[in-house]
Amino acid sequence: MAQTHSNVAYQVMWNRLISVVEEQAQALVRTAFSTSVREAGDLSAGVYDTEGRMLAQAVTGTPGHVNAMADAVAHFIRRIGRQNILEGDVYITNDPWEGTGHLHDITMVTPSFHRGKLVGFFACTAHIVDIGGRGFGADAASVYEEGLYLPIMKFADAGQVDETLVRIIRGNVREPDQLIGDIYALTTCNEIGHRRLIDMMEEFELADLTGIAGFILDNSRRATLERINALPREQATGEMTIDGFDAPITLKVTVSIEEDRILSDFAGTSGIDKKGINCPLVYTKAYACYALKCAIAPEIPNNAASLAPFQIAAPENTIVHALHPAPVALRHIVGHFVPDTVYAALDQILPNLVPAEGAGCLCNFQVSLRPRTDAEAPKGARRAEVLTFNSGGSGARPQFDGLNATAFPSGVMTMPVEATEHAGPVVIWRKELRPDSGGAGRQRGGLGQYMEVGARAGHEFDMQAMFDRVDHPARGRQGGKPGAPTTIAQDDGTPMRGKGKQFVPHGRRVLMAFPGGAGYGDAAERPKDLVKRDLLRGYITAEVAAADYGLSAEEIKEVQEAIRKGADL
């Protein structure tokens, strides 16, 4: 018989559950085939009760995956049917509307049984490099063109893998070994989570998770509501403009702080785009909730109860509530700007709390490499799909500078050059911080970065650009200046678009400058020692030090002399 447990014991179990799902996530990092998972951490992992409510999530992972996946397990239960949930089952989908927003994310769910009884579920998501279709990019006109669709179904039925499904997947993607390897990695990480859960249940003599689930959800709900109810009952509207594909897009949200909830209503946002930058509501919800939780209750663990008071509304067929069959491959571009839009409203209610705007969406690109076609290719030339994750600068905070080349809100890591070049015949000729790209202010915006990319001799490639902030750089707060915009062109001066598939011939390189975060506060208020430090480190040039921060010629000369003498940074 299961014992009755104290609150102290339940707190220990809660911490153990968090460590269980973190080990689950790390198992995926160690076994995944895709560099986006291994190197950038573009994944999520979580444990759920028998009702499909998320009890704990891994620290490793992205808000878009985790907070969207929080809703996904209930869809799996409904689609599979409780009577069909068997020990040894593994379920799969990449449904954008019942998963995490686009076909390039595969979500796997595994029921967890203890002594023959269903006690919960483990779920994990990973971004996979190739799902067929047009490839990872914005060029499709509907979701049907974007790749292979896997409805919620059984990957394994009572321990027996569906080999017909495996053959269908292998026959519809460019990198079959990599994709099937990732699916098995996802399956394995859920199994690791299950094993650790059973160890915990046996240690604490738990017959089920009912008691610990109640403790987690009740305490999380109460703590979150206390934070919300301590805020002023006010309403404000935030708005921002981003590049879009062919035309600018308006994102607009009204944030209302009410008793026991905060409502974010996206009425007034632009409609569906013809290209694949539309965002299903589940992904919009994920990032809107994340933004508010970061600002209001950052230390309360993420679970179903701590997310529930943050409620999201948006009119159907807006770019933040795209319905099937809208193209959604690059839904992260719009989704990653949702937090800055929410903060534009929240800053009016709770001043001096949220950061200035940052780069927003990740500065990703995918290259589809192949042997050159303009002349005979060398014998060793080959095809490959290489996706690389990169970041611009984050916005300055009320008390701190922005972070250089660091993703917010996505949280994924920039991929090392070595890992990228190992994935295919691609060469990263340059990757370094971009001086002067962080907006000037009392607190300076984070720097973007330069990248120069080409292919190995004998190859040409198509580049799928996934950038924004070309025409609409990050905006500062409280007098802070904007960050630098994105630029992209070939090394011979041929201009390139911020989004879309573009051909790069043999021997050419692509030169990119990723955007900086905006500044916070008046630049005249920045302490001179910090300006000198930035100049010493190469974050700003002498011209900006003088023009934006008022450093005198003598002070600039002093720093330049220190640099010449090799002063300690």
Coordinates of N, CA, C and O in Angstrom, one line a residue, residues 1-10 13 204-207 211-212:
M1 N 0.8 -1.2 0.0 CA 0.0 0.0 0.0 C 0.9 1.2 0.0 O 1.9 1.3 0.7
A2 N 0.5 2.2 -0.8 CA 1.2 3.5 -0.9 C 1.1 4.2 0.4 O 0.1 4.3 1.1
Q3 N 2.2 4.9 0.8 CA 2.2 5.7 2.0 C 1.7 7.1 1.8 O 1.6 7.6 0.7
T4 N 1.2 7.7 2.9 CA 0.8 9.1 2.8 C 2.1 9.9 3.0 O 2.9 9.6 3.9
H5 N 2.3 11.0 2.2 CA 3.5 11.7 2.2 C 3.4 13.1 2.7 O 2.3 13.8 2.5
S6 N 4.4 13.7 3.3 CA 4.4 15.0 3.8 C 4.7 16.0 2.6 O 5.1 15.6 1.6
N7 N 4.4 17.3 2.9 CA 4.8 18.3 1.9 C 6.3 18.3 1.6 O 6.7 18.5 0.5
V8 N 7.1 18.0 2.6 CA 8.5 18.0 2.4 C 8.9 16.9 1.4 O 9.7 17.0 0.5
A9 N 8.3 15.7 1.6 CA 8.5 14.6 0.7 C 8.1 14.9 -0.7 O 8.7 14.5 -1.6
Y10 N 6.9 15.5 -0.8 CA 6.4 15.9 -2.1 C 7.3 16.9 -2.8 O 7.5 16.8 -4.0
M13 N 10.1 14.9 -4.2 CA 9.7 14.2 -5.4 C 9.5 15.2 -6.6 O 9.9 14.8 -7.7
F204 N 9.8 5.8 -3.4 CA 8.8 6.5 -2.5 C 7.5 5.7 -2.3 O 6.6 6.2 -1.7
E205 N 7.5 4.5 -2.8 CA 6.3 3.6 -2.6 C 5.1 4.3 -3.2 O 4.0 4.3 -2.5
L206 N 5.2 4.8 -4.4 CA 4.0 5.4 -5.0 C 3.3 4.4 -5.9 O 3.9 3.8 -6.8
A207 N 2.0 4.3 -5.8 CA 1.2 3.4 -6.7 C 0.9 4.2 -8.0 O 0.7 3.6 -9.0
G211 N -1.1 11.9 -6.0 CA -0.7 12.8 -4.9 C 0.3 13.8 -5.3 O 0.1 15.0 -5.0
I212 N 1.4 13.4 -5.9 CA 2.4 14.4 -6.3 C 1.9 15.3 -7.4 O 2.2 16.5 -7.4

